[in-house]
Amino acid sequence: MASRRATRALQSSFKQLSAPTVQRRTFVSAINAAKAGAAAAPRAAVTVPFQQKRGVKTIDFAGQKEKVFEREDWPREKLLDYFKDDTLALIGYGSQGHGQGLNLRDNGLNVIIGVRKNGASWKEAQQDGWIPGTNLFDIDEAISKSTIVMNLLSDAAQSETWPAIKPQLTKGKTLYFSHGFSPVFKDLTKVDVPKDIDVILVAPKGSGRTVRSLFREGRGINSSIAVFQDVTGKAEEKAIALGVAVGSGYLYKTTFEKEVFSDLYGERGCLMGGIHGMFLAQYEVLRERGHSPSEAFNETVEEATQSLYPLIGANGMDYMYAACSTTARRGAIDWSKRFKDNLKPLFEELYESVATGKETQRSLEFNSRPDYREAYEKEMADIQGLEIWRAGKAVRGLRPENQK
Ligand SMILES: NC(=O)c1ccc[n+]([C@@H]2O[C@H](COP(=O)([O-])OP(=O)(O)OC[C@H]3O[C@@H](n4cnc5c(N)ncnc54)[C@H](OP(=O)(O)O)[C@@H]3O)[C@@H](O)[C@H]2O)c1
């Protein structure tokens, strides 16, 4: 979430730099301004006091200055020249492997895929046009041909395969991750990187499918970049260039540790686990108080995802408040404080669980089991079977685009 907010702030900043005289502040002020023919107040939260040279922009995000790199500084010709002597071996072809791999290929870089022969990924890679013996190999062969090893196996598999992969990471190669998980929690994962190679990270802030779709739209996903080990003195530059090559639009500098802590925390919190828990709690109370499934679902999920959350995404929380009734605003402002106060201890507990490695331990244990796919599918079937999501299916079925 933070990164999306940051993007918006960044985009606002660039707009401010490149001209804008007026920006819409809120839904209501925009309407009022339009009515009155007057200009709405500009956004106050984001200010750009100065502009640095291209390539190293320091942007003021609500009072804190951060470094941001952008795609425009790495046009295709520059990328091709920069990586002209490199072979990029992308190991693993899940969601990120698919998105990053196809973007690298479309950018014209020398990229090959390494996956288990005849596994699900092997077949998927072939379906995407990767050719066995040409640019599709088993993992060991791909690594042996490469200068840059992009480890996009599942995090559990990175740990499992490390004893076989580590000896192949010889001096001169670069090791790339899209998550800080393996090296940061090395006491648990056993991924202790060789001391004589560059180790870098590009972590797209979204699914691999979005990495691909935004690239195809000519935009680019936000990604975090970080350096774990810089042997050549070029590690950061390489991370930025690779970030652009895999399809990022803006790149935000962080550390491996901060990336993995915030990512594990966010997905367990507001992004996935927390929001699912809030939906369930609200729905259950409505049902226990006699409301129908459709009313409970509409008031909990449908209005959120279809009406209000997109407003937050487009222009911020104040914009969403401004689009709602005075009654709704009063109650929401009051109750948001109570929710925050009650939930903050839980978020503290969650962060602690991430920082101490408890979440990593659980993830490694669960996802390394031979039957992890079946166990996961059973949990998904349980979720699908919950009344709230069955009611949701019926509500979505009424949308015009879902009617035959
Ligand atoms: N998905 C996201 O939204 C996202 C976003 C940002 C960063 N990341 C990071 O990107 C990395 C890749 O994640 P992902 O979601 O793309 O992939 P994933 O679904 O977690 O992993 C899939 C790949 O791992 C391979 N694999 C699993 N077990 C293996 C084993 N024992 N030996 C060899 N290969 C094995 C699979 O091959 P088979 O088909 O042969 O089983 C498949 O190619 C992770 O570090 C993740 O944290 C993911």
Short mmCIF file of C-alpha atoms in Angstrom, two decimals, residues 204-386:
data_model
loop_
_atom_site.label_atom_id
_atom_site.label_comp_id
_atom_site.label_asym_id
_atom_site.label_seq_id
_atom_site.Cartn_x
_atom_site.Cartn_y
_atom_site.Cartn_z
CA PRO A 204 8.08 -5.87 -8.03
CA LYS A 205 5.26 -4.60 -5.84
CA GLY A 206 2.61 -6.78 -7.38
CA SER A 207 1.99 -10.14 -8.96
CA GLY A 208 3.98 -11.34 -11.96
CA ARG A 209 0.83 -11.08 -14.05
CA THR A 210 0.75 -7.34 -13.30
CA VAL A 211 4.47 -7.05 -14.06
CA ARG A 212 3.58 -8.33 -17.52
CA SER A 213 0.31 -6.47 -18.11
CA LEU A 214 1.70 -3.05 -17.05
CA PHE A 215 4.74 -3.58 -19.28
CA ARG A 216 2.47 -4.41 -22.21
CA GLU A 217 0.44 -1.28 -21.52
CA GLY A 218 3.66 0.69 -21.83
CA ARG A 219 3.63 1.67 -18.17
CA GLY A 220 5.65 -0.30 -15.62
CA ILE A 221 5.22 -1.63 -12.12
CA ASN A 222 6.77 -0.07 -9.01
CA SER A 223 9.63 -2.14 -7.65
CA SER A 224 11.96 -2.04 -4.69
CA ILE A 225 15.66 -2.42 -5.36
CA ALA A 226 18.39 -3.33 -2.89
CA VAL A 227 21.97 -4.49 -2.64
CA PHE A 228 22.95 -7.27 -0.26
CA GLN A 229 26.56 -7.54 -1.33
CA ASP A 230 28.55 -5.29 -3.65
CA VAL A 231 31.79 -6.88 -4.79
CA THR A 232 32.22 -5.11 -8.12
CA GLY A 233 31.14 -1.62 -7.07
CA LYS A 234 28.43 -1.86 -9.74
CA ALA A 235 25.78 -3.78 -7.80
CA GLU A 236 23.33 -0.92 -7.39
CA GLU A 237 23.61 0.16 -11.01
CA LYS A 238 23.01 -3.45 -12.09
CA ALA A 239 19.94 -3.69 -9.86
CA ILE A 240 18.49 -0.52 -11.36
CA ALA A 241 19.18 -1.65 -14.92
CA LEU A 242 17.72 -5.11 -14.26
CA GLY A 243 14.72 -3.53 -12.55
CA VAL A 244 13.97 -1.56 -15.68
CA ALA A 245 14.71 -4.55 -17.93
CA VAL A 246 12.16 -6.75 -16.11
CA GLY A 247 9.47 -4.11 -16.53
CA SER A 248 9.59 -1.63 -13.65
CA GLY A 249 8.52 1.98 -14.08
CA TYR A 250 9.83 3.46 -10.84
CA LEU A 251 12.39 1.88 -8.53
CA TYR A 252 12.51 2.62 -4.83
CA LYS A 253 15.71 2.04 -2.92
CA THR A 254 15.55 -0.14 0.17
CA THR A 255 17.50 -2.90 1.94
CA PHE A 256 16.95 -6.66 1.73
CA GLU A 257 15.83 -6.69 5.35
CA LYS A 258 13.36 -3.81 5.02
CA GLU A 259 11.93 -5.33 1.84
CA VAL A 260 11.27 -8.70 3.38
CA PHE A 261 9.97 -7.35 6.69
CA SER A 262 7.53 -4.93 5.04
CA ASP A 263 6.42 -7.48 2.45
CA LEU A 264 5.68 -10.30 4.91
CA TYR A 265 3.99 -7.80 7.24
CA GLY A 266 1.89 -6.13 4.54
CA GLU A 267 0.56 -9.29 2.96
CA ARG A 268 -0.42 -10.69 6.34
CA GLY A 269 -2.00 -7.34 7.23
CA CYS A 270 -3.95 -4.84 5.12
CA LEU A 271 -3.14 -6.40 1.76
CA MET A 272 -4.57 -9.85 2.35
CA GLY A 273 -4.92 -11.44 5.81
CA GLY A 274 -6.10 -8.37 7.69
CA ILE A 275 -8.63 -7.30 5.12
CA HIS A 276 -10.02 -10.82 4.84
CA GLY A 277 -10.38 -10.97 8.62
CA MET A 278 -12.18 -7.58 8.71
CA PHE A 279 -14.57 -8.68 5.96
CA LEU A 280 -15.39 -11.91 7.80
CA ALA A 281 -15.92 -10.23 11.16
CA GLN A 282 -18.21 -7.52 9.75
CA TYR A 283 -20.19 -10.01 7.65
CA GLU A 284 -20.70 -12.44 10.52
CA VAL A 285 -22.09 -9.77 12.84
CA LEU A 286 -24.51 -8.58 10.15
CA ARG A 287 -25.71 -12.14 9.57
CA GLU A 288 -26.04 -12.84 13.30
CA ARG A 289 -28.15 -9.65 13.57
CA GLY A 290 -30.60 -10.89 10.96
CA HIS A 291 -29.36 -9.27 7.76
CA SER A 292 -29.63 -11.23 4.53
CA PRO A 293 -26.53 -12.63 2.82
CA SER A 294 -26.88 -10.17 -0.08
CA GLU A 295 -27.23 -7.17 2.23
CA ALA A 296 -24.30 -8.31 4.37
CA PHE A 297 -22.10 -8.90 1.33
CA ASN A 298 -23.03 -5.66 -0.44
CA GLU A 299 -22.40 -3.64 2.71
CA THR A 300 -19.08 -5.37 3.43
CA VAL A 301 -17.32 -6.25 0.20
CA GLU A 302 -19.15 -5.10 -2.91
CA GLU A 303 -19.45 -1.43 -1.96
CA ALA A 304 -15.86 -1.46 -0.72
CA THR A 305 -14.26 -2.94 -3.82
CA GLN A 306 -16.56 -1.46 -6.44
CA SER A 307 -17.20 2.02 -5.10
CA LEU A 308 -15.08 3.25 -2.19
CA TYR A 309 -11.64 1.63 -2.41
CA PRO A 310 -11.13 2.75 -6.02
CA LEU A 311 -11.72 6.33 -4.81
CA ILE A 312 -8.99 5.91 -2.19
CA GLY A 313 -6.73 4.46 -4.86
CA ALA A 314 -7.41 7.29 -7.27
CA ASN A 315 -7.05 10.29 -4.98
CA GLY A 316 -6.61 9.37 -1.35
CA MET A 317 -8.65 8.84 1.80
CA ASP A 318 -9.91 12.43 2.03
CA TYR A 319 -11.25 12.13 -1.50
CA MET A 320 -13.23 9.03 -0.55
CA TYR A 321 -14.61 10.73 2.57
CA ALA A 322 -15.60 13.73 0.50
CA ALA A 323 -17.57 11.52 -1.86
CA CYS A 324 -19.68 10.12 1.00
CA SER A 325 -22.56 11.54 3.03
CA THR A 326 -22.00 13.74 6.06
CA THR A 327 -23.54 10.96 8.17
CA ALA A 328 -21.09 8.39 6.82
CA ARG A 329 -18.15 10.75 7.26
CA ARG A 330 -18.91 11.56 10.91
CA GLY A 331 -19.21 7.89 11.88
CA ALA A 332 -16.21 6.78 9.86
CA ILE A 333 -13.94 9.47 11.33
CA ASP A 334 -14.98 8.51 14.87
CA TRP A 335 -14.72 4.74 14.41
CA SER A 336 -11.45 4.81 12.45
CA LYS A 337 -9.72 5.94 15.66
CA ARG A 338 -11.18 3.03 17.63
CA PHE A 339 -10.25 0.53 14.95
CA LYS A 340 -6.74 1.88 14.84
CA ASP A 341 -6.29 1.79 18.59
CA ASN A 342 -7.65 -1.75 18.83
CA LEU A 343 -5.78 -3.10 15.84
CA LYS A 344 -2.39 -1.52 16.47
CA PRO A 345 -1.36 -4.07 19.15
CA LEU A 346 -2.18 -6.84 16.69
CA PHE A 347 -0.03 -5.17 14.03
CA GLU A 348 2.79 -4.86 16.57
CA GLU A 349 2.47 -8.58 17.29
CA LEU A 350 2.50 -9.32 13.57
CA TYR A 351 5.62 -7.22 12.95
CA GLU A 352 7.37 -8.99 15.82
CA SER A 353 6.41 -12.35 14.39
CA VAL A 354 7.95 -11.30 11.07
CA ALA A 355 11.10 -9.79 12.58
CA THR A 356 11.84 -12.80 14.77
CA GLY A 357 11.56 -15.18 11.82
CA LYS A 358 8.47 -16.95 13.15
CA GLU A 359 6.58 -16.22 9.92
CA THR A 360 9.51 -17.45 7.84
CA GLN A 361 9.74 -20.64 9.86
CA ARG A 362 6.04 -21.31 9.39
CA SER A 363 6.21 -20.59 5.68
CA LEU A 364 9.24 -22.85 5.17
CA GLU A 365 7.69 -25.67 7.17
CA PHE A 366 4.34 -25.51 5.43
CA ASN A 367 5.54 -24.89 1.88
CA SER A 368 8.25 -27.55 1.98
CA ARG A 369 5.80 -30.36 2.70
CA PRO A 370 5.36 -32.69 -0.25
CA ASP A 371 1.57 -32.26 -0.03
CA TYR A 372 1.65 -28.45 0.31
CA ARG A 373 -0.28 -27.89 -2.92
CA GLU A 374 -3.11 -30.22 -1.86
CA ALA A 375 -3.21 -28.66 1.62
CA TYR A 376 -3.37 -25.16 0.11
CA GLU A 377 -6.10 -26.19 -2.33
CA LYS A 378 -8.15 -27.59 0.54
CA GLU A 379 -7.85 -24.28 2.42
CA MET A 380 -8.92 -22.40 -0.71
CA ALA A 381 -11.90 -24.73 -1.13
CA ASP A 382 -12.85 -23.99 2.49
CA ILE A 383 -12.71 -20.24 1.79
CA GLN A 384 -14.71 -20.64 -1.39
CA GLY A 385 -17.33 -22.53 0.59
CA LEU A 386 -17.84 -19.76 3.16
#
